[in-house]
Coordinates of C-alpha atoms in Angstrom, one line a residue:
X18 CA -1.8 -56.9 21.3
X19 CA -1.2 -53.9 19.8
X20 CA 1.4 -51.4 20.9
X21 CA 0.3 -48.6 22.2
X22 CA 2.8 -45.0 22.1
X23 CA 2.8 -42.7 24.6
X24 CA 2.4 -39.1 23.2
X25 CA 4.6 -36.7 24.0
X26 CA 3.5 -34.3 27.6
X27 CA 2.2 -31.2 26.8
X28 CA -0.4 -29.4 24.4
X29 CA -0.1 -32.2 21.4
X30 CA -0.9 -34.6 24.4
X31 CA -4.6 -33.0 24.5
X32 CA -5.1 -32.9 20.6
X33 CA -6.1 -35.2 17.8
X34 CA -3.3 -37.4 15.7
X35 CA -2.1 -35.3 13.2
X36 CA -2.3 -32.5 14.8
X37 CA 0.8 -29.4 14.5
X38 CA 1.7 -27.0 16.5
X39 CA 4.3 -24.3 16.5
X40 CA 5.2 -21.8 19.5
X41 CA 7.1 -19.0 20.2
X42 CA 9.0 -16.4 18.0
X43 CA 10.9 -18.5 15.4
X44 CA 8.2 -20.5 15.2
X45 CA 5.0 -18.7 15.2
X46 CA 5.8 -15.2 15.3
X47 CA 8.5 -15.2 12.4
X48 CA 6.8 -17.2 10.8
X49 CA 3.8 -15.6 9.9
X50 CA 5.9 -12.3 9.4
X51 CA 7.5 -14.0 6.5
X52 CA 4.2 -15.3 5.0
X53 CA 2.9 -11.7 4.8
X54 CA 6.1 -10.3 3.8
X55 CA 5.6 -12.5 0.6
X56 CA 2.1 -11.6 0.0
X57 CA 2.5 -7.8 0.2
X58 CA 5.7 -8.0 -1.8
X59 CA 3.3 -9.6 -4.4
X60 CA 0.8 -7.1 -4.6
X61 CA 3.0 -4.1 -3.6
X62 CA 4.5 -4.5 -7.5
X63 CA 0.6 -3.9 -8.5
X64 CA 0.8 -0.8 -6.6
X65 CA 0.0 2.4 -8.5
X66 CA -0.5 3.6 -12.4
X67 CA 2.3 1.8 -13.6
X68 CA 1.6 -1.5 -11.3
X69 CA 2.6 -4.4 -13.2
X70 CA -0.2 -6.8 -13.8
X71 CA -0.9 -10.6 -12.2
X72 CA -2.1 -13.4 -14.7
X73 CA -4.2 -15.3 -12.6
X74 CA -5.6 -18.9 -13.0
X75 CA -8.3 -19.4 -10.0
X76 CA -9.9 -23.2 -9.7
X77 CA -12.8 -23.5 -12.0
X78 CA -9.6 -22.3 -14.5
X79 CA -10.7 -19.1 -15.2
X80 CA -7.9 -16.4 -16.1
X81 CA -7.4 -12.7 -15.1
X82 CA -4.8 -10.6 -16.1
X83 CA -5.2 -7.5 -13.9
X84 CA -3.0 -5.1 -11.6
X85 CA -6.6 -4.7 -9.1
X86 CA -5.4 -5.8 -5.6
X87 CA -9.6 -6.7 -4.8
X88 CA -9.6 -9.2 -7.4
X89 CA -6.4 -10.8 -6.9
X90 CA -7.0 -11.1 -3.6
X91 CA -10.3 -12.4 -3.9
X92 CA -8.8 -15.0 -7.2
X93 CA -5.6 -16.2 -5.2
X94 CA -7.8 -17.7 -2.2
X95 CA -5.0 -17.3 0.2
X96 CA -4.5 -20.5 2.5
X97 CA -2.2 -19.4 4.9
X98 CA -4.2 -18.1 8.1
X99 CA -1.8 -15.0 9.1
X100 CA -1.6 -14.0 5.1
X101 CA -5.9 -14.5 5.6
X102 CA -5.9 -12.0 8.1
X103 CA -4.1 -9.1 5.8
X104 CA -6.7 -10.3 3.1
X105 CA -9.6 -9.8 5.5
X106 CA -8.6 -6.6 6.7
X107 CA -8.7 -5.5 2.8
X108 CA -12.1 -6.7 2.0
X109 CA -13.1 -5.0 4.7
X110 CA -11.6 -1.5 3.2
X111 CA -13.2 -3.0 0.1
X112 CA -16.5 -2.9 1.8
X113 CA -16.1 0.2 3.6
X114 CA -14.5 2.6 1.0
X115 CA -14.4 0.1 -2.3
X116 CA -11.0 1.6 -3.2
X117 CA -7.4 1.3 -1.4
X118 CA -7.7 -2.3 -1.1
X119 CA -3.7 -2.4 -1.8
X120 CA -2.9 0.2 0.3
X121 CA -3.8 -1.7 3.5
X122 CA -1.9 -4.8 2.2
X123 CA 1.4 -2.8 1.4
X124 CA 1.0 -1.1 4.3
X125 CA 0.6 -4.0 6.8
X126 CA 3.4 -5.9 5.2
X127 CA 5.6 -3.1 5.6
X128 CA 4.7 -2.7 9.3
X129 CA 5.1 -6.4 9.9
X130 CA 8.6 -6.3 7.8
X131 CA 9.7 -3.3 10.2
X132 CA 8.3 -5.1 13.1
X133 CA 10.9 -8.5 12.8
X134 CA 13.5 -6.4 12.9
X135 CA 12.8 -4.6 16.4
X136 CA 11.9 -7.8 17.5
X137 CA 15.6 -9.1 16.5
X138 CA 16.5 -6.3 18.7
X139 CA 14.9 -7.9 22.0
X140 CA 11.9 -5.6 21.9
X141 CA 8.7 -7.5 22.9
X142 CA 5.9 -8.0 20.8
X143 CA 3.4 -6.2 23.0
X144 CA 5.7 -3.2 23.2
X145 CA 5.9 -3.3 19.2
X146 CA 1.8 -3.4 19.1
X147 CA 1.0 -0.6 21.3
X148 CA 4.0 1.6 19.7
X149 CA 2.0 1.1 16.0
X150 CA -1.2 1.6 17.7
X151 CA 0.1 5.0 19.2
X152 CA 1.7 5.8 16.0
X153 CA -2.0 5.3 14.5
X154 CA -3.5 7.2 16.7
X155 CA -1.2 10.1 16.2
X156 CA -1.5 9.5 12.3
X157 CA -5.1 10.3 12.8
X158 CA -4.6 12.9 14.3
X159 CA -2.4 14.7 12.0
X160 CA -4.3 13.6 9.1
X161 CA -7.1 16.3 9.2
X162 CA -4.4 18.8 8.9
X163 CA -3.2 17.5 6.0
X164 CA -7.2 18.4 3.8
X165 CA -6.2 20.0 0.8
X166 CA -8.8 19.9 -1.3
X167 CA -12.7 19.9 -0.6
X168 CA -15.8 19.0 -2.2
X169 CA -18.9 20.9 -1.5
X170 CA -21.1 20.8 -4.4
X171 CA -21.3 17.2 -5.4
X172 CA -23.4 18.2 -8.4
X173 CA -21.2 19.7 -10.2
X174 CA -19.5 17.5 -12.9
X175 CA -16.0 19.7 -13.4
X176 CA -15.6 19.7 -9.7
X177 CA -16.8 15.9 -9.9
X178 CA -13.8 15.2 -12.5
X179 CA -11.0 16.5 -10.4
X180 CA -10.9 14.3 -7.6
X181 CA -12.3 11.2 -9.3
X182 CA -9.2 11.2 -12.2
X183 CA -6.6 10.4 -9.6
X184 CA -8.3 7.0 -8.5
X185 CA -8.9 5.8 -12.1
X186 CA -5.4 7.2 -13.2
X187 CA -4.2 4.2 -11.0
X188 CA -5.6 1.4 -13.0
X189 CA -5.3 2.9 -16.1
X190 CA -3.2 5.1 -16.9
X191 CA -3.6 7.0 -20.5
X192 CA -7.3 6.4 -20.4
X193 CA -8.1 8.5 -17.4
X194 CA -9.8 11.3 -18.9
X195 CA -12.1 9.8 -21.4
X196 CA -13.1 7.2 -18.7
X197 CA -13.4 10.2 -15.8
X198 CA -16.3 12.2 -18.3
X199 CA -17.8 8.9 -18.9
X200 CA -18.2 7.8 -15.0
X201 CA -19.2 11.5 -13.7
X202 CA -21.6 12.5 -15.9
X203 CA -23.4 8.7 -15.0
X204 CA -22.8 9.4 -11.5
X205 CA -24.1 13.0 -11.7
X206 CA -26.8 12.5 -13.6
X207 CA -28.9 9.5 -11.2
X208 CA -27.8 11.5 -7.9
X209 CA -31.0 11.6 -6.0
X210 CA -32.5 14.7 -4.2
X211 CA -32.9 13.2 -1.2
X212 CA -31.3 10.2 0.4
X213 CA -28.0 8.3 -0.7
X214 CA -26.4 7.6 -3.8
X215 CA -26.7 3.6 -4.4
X216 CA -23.3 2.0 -6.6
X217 CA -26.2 -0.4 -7.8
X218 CA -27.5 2.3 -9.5
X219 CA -24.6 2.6 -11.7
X220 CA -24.9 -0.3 -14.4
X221 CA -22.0 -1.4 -16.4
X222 CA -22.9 -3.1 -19.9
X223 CA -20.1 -4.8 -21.7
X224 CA -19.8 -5.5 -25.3
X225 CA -17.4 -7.0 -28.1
X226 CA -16.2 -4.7 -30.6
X227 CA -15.0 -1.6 -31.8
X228 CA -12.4 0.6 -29.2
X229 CA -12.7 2.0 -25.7
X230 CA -13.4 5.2 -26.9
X231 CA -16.8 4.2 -28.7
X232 CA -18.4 3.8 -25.2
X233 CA -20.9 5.5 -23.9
X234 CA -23.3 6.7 -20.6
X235 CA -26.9 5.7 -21.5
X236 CA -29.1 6.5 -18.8
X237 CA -31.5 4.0 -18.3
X238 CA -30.7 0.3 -19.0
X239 CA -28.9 -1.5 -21.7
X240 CA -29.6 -5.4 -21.8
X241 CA -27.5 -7.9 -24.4
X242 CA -31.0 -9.6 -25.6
X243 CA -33.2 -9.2 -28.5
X244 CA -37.1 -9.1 -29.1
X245 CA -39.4 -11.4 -28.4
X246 CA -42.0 -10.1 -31.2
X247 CA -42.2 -8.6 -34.2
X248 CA -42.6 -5.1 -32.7
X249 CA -39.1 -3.4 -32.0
X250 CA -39.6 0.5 -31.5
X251 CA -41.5 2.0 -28.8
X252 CA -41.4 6.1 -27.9
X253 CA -42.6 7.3 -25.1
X254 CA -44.0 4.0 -23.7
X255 CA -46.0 2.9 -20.4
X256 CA -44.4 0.0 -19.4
X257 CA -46.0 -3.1 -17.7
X258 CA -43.6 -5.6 -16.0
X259 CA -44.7 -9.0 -15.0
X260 CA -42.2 -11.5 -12.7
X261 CA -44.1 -14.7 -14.6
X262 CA -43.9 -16.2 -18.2
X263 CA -46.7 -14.3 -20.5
X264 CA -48.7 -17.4 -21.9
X265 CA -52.1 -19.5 -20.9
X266 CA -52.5 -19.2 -17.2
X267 CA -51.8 -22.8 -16.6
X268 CA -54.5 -23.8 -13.3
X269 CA -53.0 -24.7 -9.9
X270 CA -54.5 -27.7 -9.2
X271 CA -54.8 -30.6 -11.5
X272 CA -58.0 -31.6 -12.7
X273 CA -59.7 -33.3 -15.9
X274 CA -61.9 -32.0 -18.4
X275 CA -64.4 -35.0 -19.9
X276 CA -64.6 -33.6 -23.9
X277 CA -67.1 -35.8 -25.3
X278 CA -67.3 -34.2 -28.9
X279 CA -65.8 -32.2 -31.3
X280 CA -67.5 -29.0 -30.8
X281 CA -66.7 -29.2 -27.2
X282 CA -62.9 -29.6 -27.9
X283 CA -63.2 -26.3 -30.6
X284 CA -64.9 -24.6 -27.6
X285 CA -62.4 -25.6 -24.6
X286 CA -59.7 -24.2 -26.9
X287 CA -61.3 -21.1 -28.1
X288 CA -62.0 -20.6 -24.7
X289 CA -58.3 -20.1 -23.1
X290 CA -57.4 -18.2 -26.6
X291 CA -60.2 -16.0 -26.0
X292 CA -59.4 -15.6 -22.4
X293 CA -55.5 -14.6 -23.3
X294 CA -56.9 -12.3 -26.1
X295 CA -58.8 -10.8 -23.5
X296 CA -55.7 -10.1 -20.9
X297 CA -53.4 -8.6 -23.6
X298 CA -56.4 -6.7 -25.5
X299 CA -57.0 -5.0 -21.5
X300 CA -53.0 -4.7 -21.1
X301 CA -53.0 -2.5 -24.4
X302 CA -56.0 -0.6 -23.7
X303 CA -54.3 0.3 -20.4
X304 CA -52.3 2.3 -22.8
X305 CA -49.3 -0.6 -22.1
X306 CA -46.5 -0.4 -25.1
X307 CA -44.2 -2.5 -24.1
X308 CA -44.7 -5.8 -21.9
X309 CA -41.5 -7.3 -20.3
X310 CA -41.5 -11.0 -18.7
X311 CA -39.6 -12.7 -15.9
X312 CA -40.3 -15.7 -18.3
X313 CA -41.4 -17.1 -21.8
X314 CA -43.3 -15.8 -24.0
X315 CA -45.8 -18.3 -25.8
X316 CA -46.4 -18.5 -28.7
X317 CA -50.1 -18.2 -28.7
X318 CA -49.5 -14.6 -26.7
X319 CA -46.3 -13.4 -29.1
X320 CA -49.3 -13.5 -31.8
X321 CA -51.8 -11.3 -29.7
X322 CA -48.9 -9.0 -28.3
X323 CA -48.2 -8.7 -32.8
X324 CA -51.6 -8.2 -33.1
X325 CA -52.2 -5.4 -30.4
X326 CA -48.7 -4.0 -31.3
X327 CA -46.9 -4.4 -28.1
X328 CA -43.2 -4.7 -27.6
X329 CA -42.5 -8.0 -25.7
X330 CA -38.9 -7.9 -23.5
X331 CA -38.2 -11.2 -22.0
X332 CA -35.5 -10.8 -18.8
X333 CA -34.2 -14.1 -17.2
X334 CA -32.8 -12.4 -14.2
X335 CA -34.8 -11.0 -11.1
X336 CA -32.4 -8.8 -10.2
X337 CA -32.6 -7.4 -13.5
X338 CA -36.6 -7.6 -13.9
X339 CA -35.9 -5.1 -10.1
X340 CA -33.6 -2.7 -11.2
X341 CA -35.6 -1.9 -14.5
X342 CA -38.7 -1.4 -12.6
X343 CA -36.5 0.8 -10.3
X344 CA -35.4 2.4 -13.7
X345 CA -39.1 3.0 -14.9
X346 CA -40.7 3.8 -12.0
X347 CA -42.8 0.6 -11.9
X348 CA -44.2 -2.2 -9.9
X349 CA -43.2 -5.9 -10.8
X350 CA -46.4 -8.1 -11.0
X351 CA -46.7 -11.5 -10.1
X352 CA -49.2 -12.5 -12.4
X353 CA -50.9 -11.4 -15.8
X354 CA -53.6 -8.8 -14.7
X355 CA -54.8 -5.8 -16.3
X356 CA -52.3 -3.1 -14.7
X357 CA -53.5 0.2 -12.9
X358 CA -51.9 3.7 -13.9
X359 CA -50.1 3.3 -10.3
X360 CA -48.7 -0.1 -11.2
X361 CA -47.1 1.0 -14.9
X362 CA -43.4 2.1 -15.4
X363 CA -42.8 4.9 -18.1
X364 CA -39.9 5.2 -20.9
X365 CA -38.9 7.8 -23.4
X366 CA -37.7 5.2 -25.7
X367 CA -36.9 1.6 -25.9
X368 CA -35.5 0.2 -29.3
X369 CA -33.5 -2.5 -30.6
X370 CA -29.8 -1.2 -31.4
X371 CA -26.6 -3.3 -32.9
X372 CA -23.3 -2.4 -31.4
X373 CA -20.8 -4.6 -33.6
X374 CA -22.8 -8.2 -33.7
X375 CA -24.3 -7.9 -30.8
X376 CA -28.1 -6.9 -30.2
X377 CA -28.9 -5.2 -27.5
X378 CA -32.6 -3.8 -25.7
X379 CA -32.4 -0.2 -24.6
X380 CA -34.7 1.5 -22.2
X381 CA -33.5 5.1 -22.5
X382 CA -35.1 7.4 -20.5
X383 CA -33.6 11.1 -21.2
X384 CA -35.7 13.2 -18.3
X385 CA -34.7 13.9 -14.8
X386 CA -36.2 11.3 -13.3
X387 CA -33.8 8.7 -14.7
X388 CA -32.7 6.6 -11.4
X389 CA -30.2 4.3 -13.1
X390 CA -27.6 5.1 -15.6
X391 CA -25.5 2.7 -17.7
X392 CA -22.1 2.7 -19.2
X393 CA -21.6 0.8 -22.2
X394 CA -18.0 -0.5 -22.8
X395 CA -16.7 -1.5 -25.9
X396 CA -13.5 -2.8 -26.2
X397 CA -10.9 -5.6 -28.3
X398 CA -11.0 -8.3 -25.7
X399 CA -13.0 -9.3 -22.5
X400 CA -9.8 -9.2 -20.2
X401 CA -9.5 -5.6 -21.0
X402 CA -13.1 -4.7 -20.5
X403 CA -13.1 -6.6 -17.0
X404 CA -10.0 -4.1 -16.1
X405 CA -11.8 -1.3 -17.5
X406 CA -15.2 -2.3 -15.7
X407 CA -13.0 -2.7 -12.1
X408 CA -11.6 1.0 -12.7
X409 CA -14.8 2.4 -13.1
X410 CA -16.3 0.4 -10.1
X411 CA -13.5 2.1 -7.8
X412 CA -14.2 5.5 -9.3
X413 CA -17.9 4.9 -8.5
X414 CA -17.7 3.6 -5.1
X415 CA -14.7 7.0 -4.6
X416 CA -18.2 9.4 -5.8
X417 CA -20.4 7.4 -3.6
X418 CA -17.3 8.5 -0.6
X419 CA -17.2 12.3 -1.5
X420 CA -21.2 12.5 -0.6
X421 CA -20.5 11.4 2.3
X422 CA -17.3 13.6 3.2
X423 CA -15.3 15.2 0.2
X424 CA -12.6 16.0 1.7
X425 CA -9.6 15.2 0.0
X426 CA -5.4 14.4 0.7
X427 CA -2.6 15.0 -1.6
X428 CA -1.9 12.2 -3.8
X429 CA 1.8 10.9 -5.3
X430 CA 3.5 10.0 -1.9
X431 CA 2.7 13.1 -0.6
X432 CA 0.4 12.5 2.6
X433 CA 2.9 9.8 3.7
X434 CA 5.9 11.3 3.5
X435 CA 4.6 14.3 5.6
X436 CA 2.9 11.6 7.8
X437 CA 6.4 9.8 8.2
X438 CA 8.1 13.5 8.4
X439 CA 5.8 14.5 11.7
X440 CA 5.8 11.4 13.5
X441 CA 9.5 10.8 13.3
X442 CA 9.5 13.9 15.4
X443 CA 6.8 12.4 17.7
X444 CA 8.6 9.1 18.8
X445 CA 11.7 11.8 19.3
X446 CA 8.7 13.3 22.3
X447 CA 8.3 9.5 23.6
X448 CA 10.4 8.1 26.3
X449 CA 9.8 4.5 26.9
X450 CA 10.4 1.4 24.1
X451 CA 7.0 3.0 22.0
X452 CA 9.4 5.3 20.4
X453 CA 11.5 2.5 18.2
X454 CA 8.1 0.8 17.0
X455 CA 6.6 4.6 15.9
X456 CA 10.0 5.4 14.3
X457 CA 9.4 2.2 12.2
X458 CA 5.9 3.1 11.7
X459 CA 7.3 6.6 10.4
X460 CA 9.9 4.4 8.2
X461 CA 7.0 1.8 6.8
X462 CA 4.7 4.2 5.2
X463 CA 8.4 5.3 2.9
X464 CA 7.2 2.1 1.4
X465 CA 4.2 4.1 -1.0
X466 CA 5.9 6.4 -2.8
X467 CA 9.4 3.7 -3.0
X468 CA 6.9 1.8 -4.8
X469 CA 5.4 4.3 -6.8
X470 CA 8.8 4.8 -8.1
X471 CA 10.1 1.5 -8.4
X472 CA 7.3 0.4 -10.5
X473 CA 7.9 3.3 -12.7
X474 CA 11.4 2.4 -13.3
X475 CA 12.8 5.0 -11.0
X476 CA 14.9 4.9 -7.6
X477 CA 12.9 4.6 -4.9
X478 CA 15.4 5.6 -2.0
X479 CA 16.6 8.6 -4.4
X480 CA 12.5 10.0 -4.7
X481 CA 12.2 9.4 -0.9
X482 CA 15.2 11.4 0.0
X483 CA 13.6 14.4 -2.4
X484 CA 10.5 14.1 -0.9
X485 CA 11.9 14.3 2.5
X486 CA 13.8 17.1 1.8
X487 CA 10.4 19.0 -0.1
X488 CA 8.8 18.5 3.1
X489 CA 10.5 20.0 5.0
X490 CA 9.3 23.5 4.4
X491 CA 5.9 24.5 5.4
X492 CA 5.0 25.0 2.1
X493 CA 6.0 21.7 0.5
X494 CA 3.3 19.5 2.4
X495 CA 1.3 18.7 -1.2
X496 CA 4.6 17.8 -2.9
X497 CA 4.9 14.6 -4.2
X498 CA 6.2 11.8 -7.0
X499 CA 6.0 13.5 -10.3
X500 CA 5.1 9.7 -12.3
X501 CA 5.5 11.6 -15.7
X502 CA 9.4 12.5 -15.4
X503 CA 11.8 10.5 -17.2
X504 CA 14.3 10.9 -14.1
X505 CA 13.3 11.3 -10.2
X506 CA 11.8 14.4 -9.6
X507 CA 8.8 15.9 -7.4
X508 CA 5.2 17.8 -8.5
X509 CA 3.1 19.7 -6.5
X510 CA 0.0 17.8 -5.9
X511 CA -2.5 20.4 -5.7
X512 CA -1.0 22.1 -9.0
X513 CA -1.2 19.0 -10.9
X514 CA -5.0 17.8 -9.2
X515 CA -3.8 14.5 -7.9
X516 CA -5.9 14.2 -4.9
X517 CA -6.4 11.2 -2.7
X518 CA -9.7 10.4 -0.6
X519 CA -9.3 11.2 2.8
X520 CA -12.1 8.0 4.1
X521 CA -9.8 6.0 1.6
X522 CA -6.8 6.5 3.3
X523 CA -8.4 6.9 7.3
X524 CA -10.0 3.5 7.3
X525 CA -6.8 2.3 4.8
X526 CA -4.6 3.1 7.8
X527 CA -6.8 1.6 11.0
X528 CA -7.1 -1.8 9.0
X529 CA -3.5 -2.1 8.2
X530 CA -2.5 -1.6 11.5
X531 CA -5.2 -3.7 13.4
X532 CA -4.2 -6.4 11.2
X533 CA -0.6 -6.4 12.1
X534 CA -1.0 -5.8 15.6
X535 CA -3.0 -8.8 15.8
X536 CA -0.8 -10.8 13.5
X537 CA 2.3 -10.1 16.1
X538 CA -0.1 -11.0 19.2
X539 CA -0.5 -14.3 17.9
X540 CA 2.1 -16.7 19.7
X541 CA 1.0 -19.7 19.1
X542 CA -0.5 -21.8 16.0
X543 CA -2.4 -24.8 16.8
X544 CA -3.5 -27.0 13.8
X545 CA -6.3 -29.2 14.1
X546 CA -6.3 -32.4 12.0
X547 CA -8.6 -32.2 9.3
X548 CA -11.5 -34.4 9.4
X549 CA -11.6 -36.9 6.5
X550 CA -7.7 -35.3 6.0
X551 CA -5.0 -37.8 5.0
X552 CA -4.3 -40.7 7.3
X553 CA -1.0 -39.9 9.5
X554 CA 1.3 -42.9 9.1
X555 CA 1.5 -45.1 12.2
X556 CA 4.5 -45.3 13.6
X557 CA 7.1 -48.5 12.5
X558 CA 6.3 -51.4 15.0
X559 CA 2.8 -50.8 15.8
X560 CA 0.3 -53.4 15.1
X561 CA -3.7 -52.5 14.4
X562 CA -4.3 -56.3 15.2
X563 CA -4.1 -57.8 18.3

């Protein structure tokens, strides 16, 4: 008979074998404190131009060598679930804004940091919650007041390439300038009339060779593939795009033909080559120069495209086969039929080009009514091309935020420090507990420009102290860390255009703090047993047989 073991009274009592749970402060609370203290530690030495960079091996054994918080994050897969939280809350930022993905990480560690330390004190965890969430609130508030620089005419590209240099300065630093002209002329040129600007629109075309400063804005589409034909020039082209493979239309349903002599074999097979001379021979007539497929070409309609000289573009990918017809202003077909003048796309020019050994297709279509522009990067290595292509994806999704609002913070430390300055003097105003958890609100968002400065080689507490002093004038609200200095010294912001976005750092702040408010609600961490999870080892004595 086998021996049976009482469980122990209490939760673990109601839950699976193998089961874990941990309670209370030391446990739970601390715990998970610690966890996201690591994490933000990690990426807080990312933080800024001169971030250091993470080499990254994720589990298909692919490797990335990058200082972008977004892709770390999204590489490390984080198992811990407080640590999960943080990394939510940034993805959200990510999906929201599409830049400042670090700052909310930084900036929940830091409050969770600050936090174990009142809560050493005796101070509740509730108290500590609703003291950041006043802080917050007060924050955003104050932020408003803080505007120093605004964006009213989106259209113009000078204006354009003072706000977006700061966000691309941050990932890489040295190249900011040629990369800025690159991405705001390709932003400014596709900007729509009406409606909103779409990051989709914004292509980004990588290729081997040559040096960062050989690449280039094309506006229309760039695609790494090479002719199907013989035909490889085509200027000023009506364009016909079909989502199926250009060959014999092969019938639906099978069926069988009795051929009972030669002749009739010669026939059947003149037949469907007559029939497909017949659909390419209307296609050109149509005025149709160039014919692009969602699948192969045969080789029986490669000969008729030759013969009717039309340029034939094969494109694996739908989503491709979409945003060219988006491109050229035409409708994707389903199946080979004689296109109407509604139905056709239109290109200035599409021609083969080489760009070191690689072949490439361009559609390049130089009027106004270009809707998708594409910036070609050339560079020495693939790792430096995917950091190059993640800069220019947080500078687009920063042009896609100034449409919206352009208003614009002080960059450098300088919006934090006068953050930290005027609510200091806040939780002076409060009477109860609140005021300890605002003052180390006030004391977390030091963290920015510490780090700023420590990743540049410089003391942090030293810069902090300067800046502190700075603002406390009226008129030293912009100043902030000047990265250029050999020894710790200040800039003035505005002077020197380094200019945050104001959505960046609003939706940066309510993410950070709802994720550390909710990490230091949670008292209690239950852990399921995994099904199909390793066996837990039955205690000595017990007997499976009876």
């Amino acid at each position: 008979m086998a021996l049976s073991v009482p469980k122990a009274p209490g939760v673990s009592q109601m839950l699976k074998d193998g089961a874990r749970m941990y309670s209370g402060l030391e446990e739970a609370v601390f715990r998970n404190i610690s966890a996201c203290k690591e994490f933000a530690q990690t990426m807080r030495s990312a933080y800024g131009p001169n971030g250091m960079n993470k080499m990254i091996i994720n589990h298909i054994e692919k490797q990335f060598v990058t200082s972008d918080a977004g892709t770390i994050m999204r590489e490390l897969d984080v198992e811990h679930p407080a640590a999960k939280l943080i990394v939510m809350a940034s993805q959200m930022q990510d999906a929201e804004v599409g830049d400042g993905t670090n700052f909310v990480v930084v900036l929940a560690g830091a409050l969770l940091e600050s936090a174990e330390e009142l809560l050493r004190l005796g101070i509740t965890t509730a108290e500590i919650s609703d003291g950041y969430e006043k802080a917050l609130e007060k924050a955003l508030e104050i932020l408003p007041t803080l505007v120093s620089h605004k964006i009213e005419d989106y259209r113009n590209v000078e204006k354009v390439k003072e706000v977006l240099r700061t966000s691309i300065m941050s990932k890489q630093y040295g190249q900011e300038d040629f990369l800025n002209d690159l991405v705001s002329k390709a932003c400014v040129s596709i900007l729509p009339d009406e409606g909103t600007f779409n990051v989709d629109n914004i292509r980004i075309c990588k290729i081997l060779g040559s040096g960062l400063t050989k690449s280039e804005v094309v506006r229309g589409m760039v695609f790494k593939r090479f002719v199907e034909g013989d035909v490889t020039y085509a200027e000023k082209a009506k364009i016909v795009i079909f989502s199926c493979p250009v060959d014999i239309i092969q019938t639906e349903t099978k069926g069988t033909v009795l051929i009972k002599s030669a002749d009739e074999l010669l026939s059947f097979s003149s037949g469907e080559e007559s029939l497909l001379e017949s659909q390419i021979k209307a296609i050109a007539d149509a005025g149709v120069k160039v014919v692009v497929a969602g699948g192969k070409v045969g080789d029986m309609a490669l000969h008729f495209l030759n013969k009717y000289g039309l340029m034939a573009v094969r494109l694996n990918s739908k989503f491709d086969l979409r945003r060219l017809s988006r491109s050229v202003n035409a409708t994707v077909l389903p199946r080979i039929t004689t296109p109407s003048q509604e139905e056709l796309g239109y290109c200035d020019k599409v021609c083969i080009e080489e760009l070191g050994d690689t072949t490439i297709v361009a559609f390049r279509n130089e009027g106004k009514d270009s809707r998708i522009a594409t910036v070609v990067i050339r560079g020495a290595t693939d790792n430096f091309m995917d950091d190059i292509e993640r800069a220019l994806d947080d500078a687009v999704n920063n042009f896609k935020c100034l449409t919206r609002d352009g208003r614009y913070l002080p960059g450098a430390g300088a919006t934090e420090i006068e953050l930290a300055t005027q609510l200091s003097a806040y939780a002076d105003t409060l009477p109860g507990l609140d005021q300890y958890a605002v003052r180390k609100f006030a004391n977390a968002l030091e963290v920015f420009p510490k780090a700023l400065a420590e990743n540049s080689g410089i003391n942090g507490t030293e810069i902090v102290n300067q800046l502190y002093l700075a603002h406390n004038t009226e008129a030293g609200k912009t100043i902030g860390f000047d990265i250029d200095a050999e020894k710790a010294s200040t800039i003035d912001t505005t002077k020197a255009k380094l200019f945050d976005l104001y959505q960046a750092k609003f939706w940066g702040l309510k993410y950070a703090v709802g994720a550390a408010a909710t990490i230091l609600k949670v008292d209690q961490i239950i852990m399921a047993k995994r099904a199909g999870g390793p066996k837990v080892r039955q205690p000595a004595g017990s007997d499976d047989e009876s």
